[in-house]
Short mmCIF file of C-alpha atoms in Angstrom, two decimals:
data_model
loop_
_atom_site.label_atom_id
_atom_site.label_comp_id
_atom_site.label_asym_id
_atom_site.label_seq_id
_atom_site.Cartn_x
_atom_site.Cartn_y
_atom_site.Cartn_z
CA MET A 240 0.00 0.00 0.00
CA ARG A 241 1.33 3.40 -0.95
CA VAL A 242 0.76 6.32 1.42
CA GLU A 243 1.40 9.70 -0.17
CA ILE A 244 2.14 12.68 2.06
CA TRP A 245 1.29 15.89 0.22
CA ALA A 246 2.99 18.53 2.33
CA ASP A 247 5.11 21.66 2.40
CA VAL A 248 8.33 21.34 4.34
CA VAL A 249 7.86 24.77 5.95
CA CYS A 250 4.56 23.63 7.46
CA PRO A 251 5.05 22.65 11.12
CA TRP A 252 2.08 20.31 10.91
CA ALA A 253 3.91 18.38 8.17
CA TYR A 254 6.70 17.56 10.64
CA ILE A 255 4.21 16.77 13.38
CA GLY A 256 2.21 14.67 10.93
CA LYS A 257 5.33 12.75 9.96
CA ARG A 258 5.87 11.71 13.56
CA ARG A 259 2.23 10.78 14.00
CA LEU A 260 2.25 8.66 10.85
CA GLN A 261 5.31 6.83 12.16
CA LYS A 262 3.45 6.09 15.40
CA ALA A 263 0.39 4.92 13.44
CA LEU A 264 2.56 2.49 11.48
CA ALA A 265 4.35 1.13 14.55
CA GLY A 266 3.39 -2.54 14.82
CA TRP A 267 1.47 -2.38 11.53
CA GLU A 268 0.41 -5.89 10.50
CA GLY A 269 -1.34 -5.12 7.25
CA GLU A 270 0.15 -5.18 3.79
CA PRO A 271 3.57 -3.54 3.40
CA VAL A 272 3.42 0.25 3.35
CA GLU A 273 5.49 2.58 1.18
CA VAL A 274 5.42 6.23 2.30
CA VAL A 275 6.08 8.71 -0.50
CA TRP A 276 6.43 12.48 -0.11
CA ARG A 277 4.72 14.75 -2.62
CA PRO A 278 5.08 18.55 -2.90
CA TYR A 279 2.66 21.22 -1.74
CA ARG A 280 3.39 24.96 -1.59
CA ILE A 281 1.87 27.05 1.20
CA ASP A 282 3.59 30.24 0.05
CA PRO A 283 4.48 30.09 -3.67
CA THR A 284 5.75 33.68 -3.54
CA ALA A 285 8.38 33.00 -0.86
CA PRO A 286 11.79 34.25 -2.05
CA ALA A 287 15.13 32.62 -2.71
CA PRO A 288 17.30 33.39 -0.90
CA GLY A 289 14.96 33.62 2.04
CA GLU A 290 14.16 36.60 4.22
CA PRO A 291 14.21 36.65 8.04
CA LEU A 292 10.85 35.50 9.31
CA ALA A 293 10.88 37.83 12.31
CA GLY A 294 10.51 40.85 10.05
CA VAL A 295 7.78 39.20 8.01
CA LEU A 296 5.76 38.40 11.12
CA ARG A 297 5.72 42.07 12.10
CA ASP A 298 3.83 42.89 8.90
CA PRO A 299 0.17 43.62 9.88
CA GLN A 300 -1.10 41.91 6.73
CA VAL A 301 0.80 38.74 7.55
CA ASP A 302 -0.47 38.87 11.10
CA GLU A 303 -4.04 39.10 9.81
CA ALA A 304 -3.51 36.22 7.38
CA LEU A 305 -2.08 34.01 10.13
CA ARG A 306 -4.99 34.88 12.39
CA ALA A 307 -7.30 33.30 9.80
CA CYS A 308 -5.54 29.95 10.34
CA ASN A 309 -6.91 29.78 13.87
CA PRO A 310 -9.42 32.53 14.68
CA ASP A 311 -9.54 31.47 18.33
CA LEU A 312 -5.86 32.29 18.97
CA THR A 313 -3.53 35.15 18.21
CA PRO A 314 -0.69 34.20 15.83
CA ALA A 315 1.77 34.32 18.74
CA ASP A 316 -0.41 32.02 20.85
CA ASN A 317 -0.88 29.71 17.88
CA ARG A 318 2.89 29.43 17.42
CA THR A 319 3.23 28.61 21.13
CA LEU A 320 0.59 25.91 20.75
CA VAL A 321 2.37 24.36 17.78
CA GLU A 322 5.68 24.46 19.66
CA ARG A 323 4.10 22.63 22.58
CA ILE A 324 2.58 19.98 20.30
CA ALA A 325 5.89 19.55 18.46
CA ALA A 326 7.67 19.02 21.78
CA ALA A 327 5.12 16.35 22.70
CA GLU A 328 5.97 14.58 19.44
CA GLY A 329 9.67 14.61 20.29
CA LEU A 330 10.63 17.49 17.99
CA GLY A 331 13.10 20.08 19.22
CA PRO A 332 14.21 21.84 21.31
CA PRO A 333 15.03 24.25 19.94
CA TRP A 334 11.99 24.73 17.73
CA GLY A 335 11.00 27.49 15.37
CA ALA A 336 11.54 28.55 11.79
CA ALA A 337 13.68 31.63 11.18
CA TRP A 338 13.25 32.10 7.44
CA ARG A 339 10.51 32.71 4.91
CA ALA A 340 12.03 30.92 1.96
CA SER A 341 11.07 29.20 -1.28
CA THR A 342 10.73 25.45 -0.87
CA HIS A 343 10.89 24.59 -4.56
CA ASP A 344 14.45 23.27 -4.46
CA ALA A 345 13.79 21.38 -1.23
CA HIS A 346 10.89 19.64 -2.95
CA ARG A 347 13.18 18.88 -5.90
CA LEU A 348 15.71 17.28 -3.56
CA ILE A 349 13.03 15.15 -1.89
CA ALA A 350 11.64 14.02 -5.25
CA LEU A 351 15.11 13.20 -6.58
CA ALA A 352 15.88 11.17 -3.46
CA TYR A 353 12.88 8.94 -4.17
CA GLU A 354 13.85 8.63 -7.83
CA ARG A 355 17.42 7.60 -6.98
CA GLY A 356 17.01 5.65 -3.75
CA GLY A 357 13.36 4.89 -3.10
CA ALA A 358 11.21 5.61 -0.07
CA ALA A 359 13.88 5.01 2.58
CA LEU A 360 16.28 7.57 1.13
CA GLN A 361 13.46 10.02 0.52
CA ASP A 362 12.34 9.72 4.13
CA ALA A 363 15.86 10.47 5.36
CA VAL A 364 16.09 13.54 3.13
CA ALA A 365 12.63 14.77 4.14
CA GLU A 366 13.58 14.38 7.80
CA GLY A 367 16.77 16.35 7.21
CA VAL A 368 14.95 19.13 5.38
CA LEU A 369 12.31 19.47 8.09
CA ARG A 370 14.93 19.44 10.84
CA ALA A 371 16.99 22.07 9.03
CA HIS A 372 14.00 24.41 8.85
CA PHE A 373 12.38 23.90 12.26
CA VAL A 374 15.21 22.85 14.57
CA GLU A 375 18.35 24.30 13.02
CA ALA A 376 16.53 27.42 11.75
CA LEU A 377 18.27 27.39 8.36
CA ASP A 378 17.27 28.90 5.01
CA LEU A 379 16.01 26.00 2.88
CA SER A 380 16.34 27.96 -0.34
CA ARG A 381 20.15 28.01 -0.12
CA PRO A 382 22.01 25.33 -2.11
CA GLU A 383 24.62 24.84 0.59
CA VAL A 384 21.93 24.03 3.15
CA LEU A 385 20.27 21.48 0.90
CA GLY A 386 23.64 20.04 -0.07
CA ARG A 387 24.46 19.48 3.59
CA VAL A 388 21.05 17.88 4.18
CA ALA A 389 21.54 15.57 1.20
CA ALA A 390 25.00 14.50 2.34
CA GLY A 391 23.78 13.86 5.88
CA ALA A 392 21.00 11.65 4.56
CA GLY A 393 23.37 9.57 2.45
CA PHE A 394 22.40 11.22 -0.83
CA ALA A 395 25.83 12.43 -1.87
CA GLU A 396 24.83 13.22 -5.44
CA GLY A 397 21.89 15.35 -4.38
CA ALA A 398 23.68 18.72 -4.49
CA ASP A 399 25.08 18.08 -7.97
CA LEU A 400 21.68 17.01 -9.26
CA LEU A 401 20.08 20.18 -7.89
CA ALA A 402 22.72 22.26 -9.64
CA THR A 403 21.72 20.76 -13.00
CA GLY A 404 18.05 21.68 -12.53
CA ALA A 405 17.02 18.04 -12.18
CA GLY A 406 13.57 17.43 -10.77
CA ASP A 407 12.21 20.85 -11.71
CA GLU A 408 9.61 19.66 -14.21
CA HIS A 409 8.64 16.75 -11.98
CA VAL A 410 7.90 19.02 -9.01
CA ARG A 411 5.94 21.50 -11.12
CA GLU A 412 3.83 18.69 -12.55
CA SER A 413 3.34 17.12 -9.12
CA LEU A 414 2.04 20.40 -7.72
CA LEU A 415 -0.54 20.46 -10.51
CA VAL A 416 -1.48 16.84 -9.87
CA GLY A 417 -2.06 17.65 -6.21
CA LYS A 418 -4.24 20.59 -7.18
CA ALA A 419 -6.18 18.40 -9.60
CA MET A 420 -6.71 15.78 -6.89
CA GLY A 421 -8.13 18.37 -4.53
CA VAL A 422 -5.22 18.64 -2.09
CA ARG A 423 -5.87 21.87 -0.22
CA THR A 424 -3.85 21.68 2.96
CA SER A 425 -0.53 20.49 4.35
CA PRO A 426 -0.24 17.71 5.22
CA THR A 427 -2.76 15.57 3.37
CA LEU A 428 -2.43 11.78 3.34
CA VAL A 429 -3.67 10.05 0.20
CA VAL A 430 -4.16 6.30 -0.12
CA ALA A 431 -5.80 4.75 -3.18
CA GLY A 432 -7.85 7.84 -3.90
CA HIS A 433 -8.87 8.40 -0.26
CA ALA A 434 -7.61 11.52 1.52
CA LEU A 435 -7.08 12.53 5.14
CA ALA A 436 -6.31 16.20 5.69
CA GLY A 437 -4.24 17.54 8.56
CA ALA A 438 -1.84 16.09 11.12
CA GLN A 439 -4.37 13.81 12.73
CA PRO A 440 -3.69 11.74 15.89
CA PRO A 441 -2.02 8.35 15.28
CA GLU A 442 -5.17 6.39 16.03
CA VAL A 443 -7.12 8.39 13.44
CA ILE A 444 -4.37 7.88 10.87
CA ARG A 445 -4.26 4.14 11.57
CA GLU A 446 -8.03 3.82 11.18
CA PHE A 447 -7.83 5.78 7.93
CA LEU A 448 -5.09 3.48 6.59
CA GLU A 449 -7.07 0.37 7.52
CA GLU A 450 -10.24 1.63 5.87
CA ALA A 451 -8.50 3.01 2.79
CA GLY A 452 -6.54 -0.21 2.33
CA ALA A 453 -9.68 -2.31 2.63
CA THR A 454 -11.59 -0.28 0.04
CA ALA A 455 -8.73 0.27 -2.39
CA VAL A 456 -9.70 -0.05 -6.03
CA ARG A 457 -7.57 -0.98 -8.98
CA ARG A 458 -5.50 1.96 -10.16
CA LEU A 459 -6.34 3.40 -13.53
CA PRO A 460 -3.70 3.43 -16.27
CA ALA A 461 -1.35 6.40 -15.90
CA GLU A 462 -2.62 8.00 -19.11
CA VAL A 463 -6.23 7.85 -17.92
CA GLU A 464 -5.30 9.35 -14.53
CA ARG A 465 -3.46 12.17 -16.29
CA LEU A 466 -6.49 12.89 -18.49
CA ARG A 467 -8.68 13.10 -15.40
CA HIS A 468 -6.24 15.50 -13.77
CA VAL A 469 -6.31 17.67 -16.92
CA GLU A 470 -10.11 17.76 -16.83
CA SER A 471 -10.04 18.70 -13.14
CA LEU A 472 -7.68 21.61 -13.80
CA LEU A 473 -9.91 22.83 -16.62
CA ASP A 474 -12.88 22.68 -14.25
CA GLN A 475 -10.81 24.74 -11.76
CA ARG A 476 -10.08 27.30 -14.50
CA ASP A 477 -6.39 26.53 -14.72
CA PRO A 478 -5.95 25.97 -18.48
CA LEU A 479 -2.19 26.60 -18.45
CA GLY A 480 -1.77 23.98 -15.74
CA ALA A 481 -3.96 21.63 -17.79
CA LEU A 482 -1.74 22.15 -20.84
CA THR A 483 1.34 21.41 -18.73
CA LEU A 484 -0.06 18.02 -17.72
CA LEU A 485 -1.39 17.40 -21.21
CA ARG A 486 1.95 17.97 -22.95
CA PRO A 487 3.26 14.39 -22.63
CA LEU A 488 -0.03 12.98 -23.90
CA LEU A 489 0.02 15.28 -26.90
CA GLY A 490 3.47 13.96 -27.70
CA GLU A 491 2.61 10.28 -27.26
CA HIS A 492 -1.08 10.21 -28.21
CA GLY A 493 -1.45 13.27 -30.41
CA ASP A 494 -3.85 11.46 -32.74
CA ASP A 495 -6.31 10.66 -29.96
CA ARG A 496 -9.48 12.69 -30.35
CA GLY A 497 -10.10 13.03 -26.63
CA VAL A 498 -6.59 14.37 -26.05
CA ARG A 499 -6.96 16.91 -28.84
CA MET A 500 -10.35 18.04 -27.56
CA LEU A 501 -8.93 18.69 -24.11
CA ALA A 502 -6.11 20.64 -25.74
CA ALA A 503 -8.62 22.70 -27.71
CA ARG A 504 -10.55 23.52 -24.53
CA ALA A 505 -7.36 24.56 -22.77
CA TYR A 506 -6.23 26.67 -25.72
CA TYR A 507 -9.61 28.40 -25.80
CA ALA A 508 -9.68 29.01 -22.04
CA SER A 509 -6.14 30.43 -22.08
CA ALA A 510 -6.90 32.72 -25.05
CA GLN A 511 -4.58 30.85 -27.42
CA LEU A 512 -7.23 31.27 -30.05
CA GLY A 513 -5.14 30.46 -33.12
CA ARG A 514 -4.18 27.07 -31.71
CA ALA A 515 -7.75 26.48 -30.54
CA ALA A 516 -9.18 27.26 -33.98
CA ALA A 517 -6.65 25.08 -35.82
CA THR A 518 -7.29 22.12 -33.50
CA LEU A 519 -11.07 22.48 -33.63
CA GLU A 520 -11.16 22.86 -37.40
CA ARG A 521 -9.45 19.48 -37.75
CA LEU A 522 -11.80 17.91 -35.21
CA VAL A 523 -14.87 19.23 -37.03
CA ALA A 524 -13.54 18.08 -40.39
CA GLU A 525 -13.07 14.56 -38.98
CA SER A 526 -16.48 14.45 -37.24
CA PRO A 527 -18.92 16.99 -38.72
CA ASP A 528 -21.67 15.80 -36.33
CA ASP A 529 -19.71 16.67 -33.18
CA SER A 530 -21.90 19.49 -31.89
CA TYR A 531 -19.60 20.47 -29.05
CA ALA A 532 -16.57 20.81 -31.32
CA ARG A 533 -18.63 22.96 -33.71
CA HIS A 534 -19.96 25.09 -30.87
CA LEU A 535 -16.49 25.69 -29.44
CA LEU A 536 -15.11 26.42 -32.89
CA GLY A 537 -17.87 28.98 -33.45
CA ARG A 538 -17.13 30.63 -30.11
CA THR A 539 -13.42 30.68 -30.92
CA LEU A 540 -14.01 32.29 -34.30
CA GLN A 541 -16.26 34.88 -32.65
CA ARG A 542 -13.50 35.80 -30.20
CA GLN A 543 -11.11 36.18 -33.13
CA GLY A 544 -13.52 38.61 -34.79
CA ARG A 545 -14.31 36.14 -37.59
CA HIS A 546 -18.06 36.47 -37.10
CA GLU A 547 -19.23 35.39 -40.54
CA GLU A 548 -17.20 32.17 -40.33
CA ALA A 549 -18.59 31.51 -36.86
CA VAL A 550 -22.28 31.73 -37.81
CA PRO A 551 -22.70 28.38 -39.64
CA HIS A 552 -20.85 26.45 -36.95
CA LEU A 553 -22.92 27.96 -34.17
CA ALA A 554 -26.15 27.37 -36.10
CA MET A 555 -25.35 23.71 -36.77
CA ALA A 556 -24.27 23.16 -33.19
CA SER A 557 -27.52 24.60 -31.81
CA ALA A 558 -29.57 22.55 -34.28
CA MET A 559 -27.92 19.35 -33.06
CA THR A 560 -27.87 20.40 -29.39
CA PRO A 561 -30.56 23.03 -28.66
CA SER A 562 -29.00 24.04 -25.34
CA TYR A 563 -26.10 25.60 -27.28
CA ALA A 564 -28.51 28.20 -28.65
CA THR A 565 -28.87 29.83 -25.23
#
C-alpha cells in the first residue's frame, strides 16, 4: 500500500504529521506500506534566498492572514501551541523557523531522493529538510543548506543534481497533480484515492489506513489518470496547468481525439485562439456531427472577430444540441 504525504516542508504540521504517521505504522500488520512524499506549496511567492521570518511576522497583513488559520488564537499564541505539540511529538528543542524561503528546491531534492534511492532515502532527506528548517533554523532555499542535508541523509549526489536543474519539471507537474486531486492543505495523506487532511492523531491515521486499504480499487492506467487531472484543472479554471499536464499525452497520443479536444478547450480558455481554432477545425472536419466541437469552434471564431465564419458552426451546433442556442 502506498501512502502519499502531500505537504510543504515549511509547514510545522507536516513535521508533526510525519511523527504521528510513524506512530500509526508502529506494529502495523497489514500489507507492506510505502510512504512517499509529494510537494505542496503554502507560500508560492516566498523568495530565494529567504528573508528573516521575524521581520515578516511584524507585517500587519501577515499577522491578519495568520490569524485566519486559527481565529480562536492570536498568531503568537498559535505558534506557542504548535511548539508545545511539536515538543510532545519529540521534535526540538530548539523549535521554530527563522526564514521565509522558497521550498521549490527542497521539494526537488526530496523528489530526486525517491527517484534515486526509493522511499527510505526520501524519508531520510525529508527528515533532514524538516529538521533544518524547524530545529536548526536554516534557510532551505540556499544550495549549501540542501547540499548538507543531502550529504547527511546519504544522498551524496543530491547537491550536484540540484545544480543541473534536475527534478524541476517533476515538481511543477506534481504540484498540478495535487491541485487536480483536490489537495488543499498540508499535510494531506492520500491512499488509493482516499484523503485525510491535517496532522491527525495516530489512532485516526491508523483507522484511515485500515479503511482506505480495505476499500482500495484498482489503479487506472497512468494516461487515464493524467487525463482526469487535466479535466479537473480545466474545471478549476487553470488551463495553463492543464496544458502542462497534457503535454506528454500530446506527444505520445497526439492522434487521440479526446486528447486533442482537451487541448482545444485549454487553448480556448487560455486565449490561445489560433491554436484552438486550428485544432477544432481538424476535429470538425473529422467528425462533422460533433456538436460540441462545432460550438467551441464557433465561439473561438467569434473571439477572433471572424463572425461570418462563426455563424454556420454555431447554427449547426444549436440545431444538433438546442442548449447551445442559449
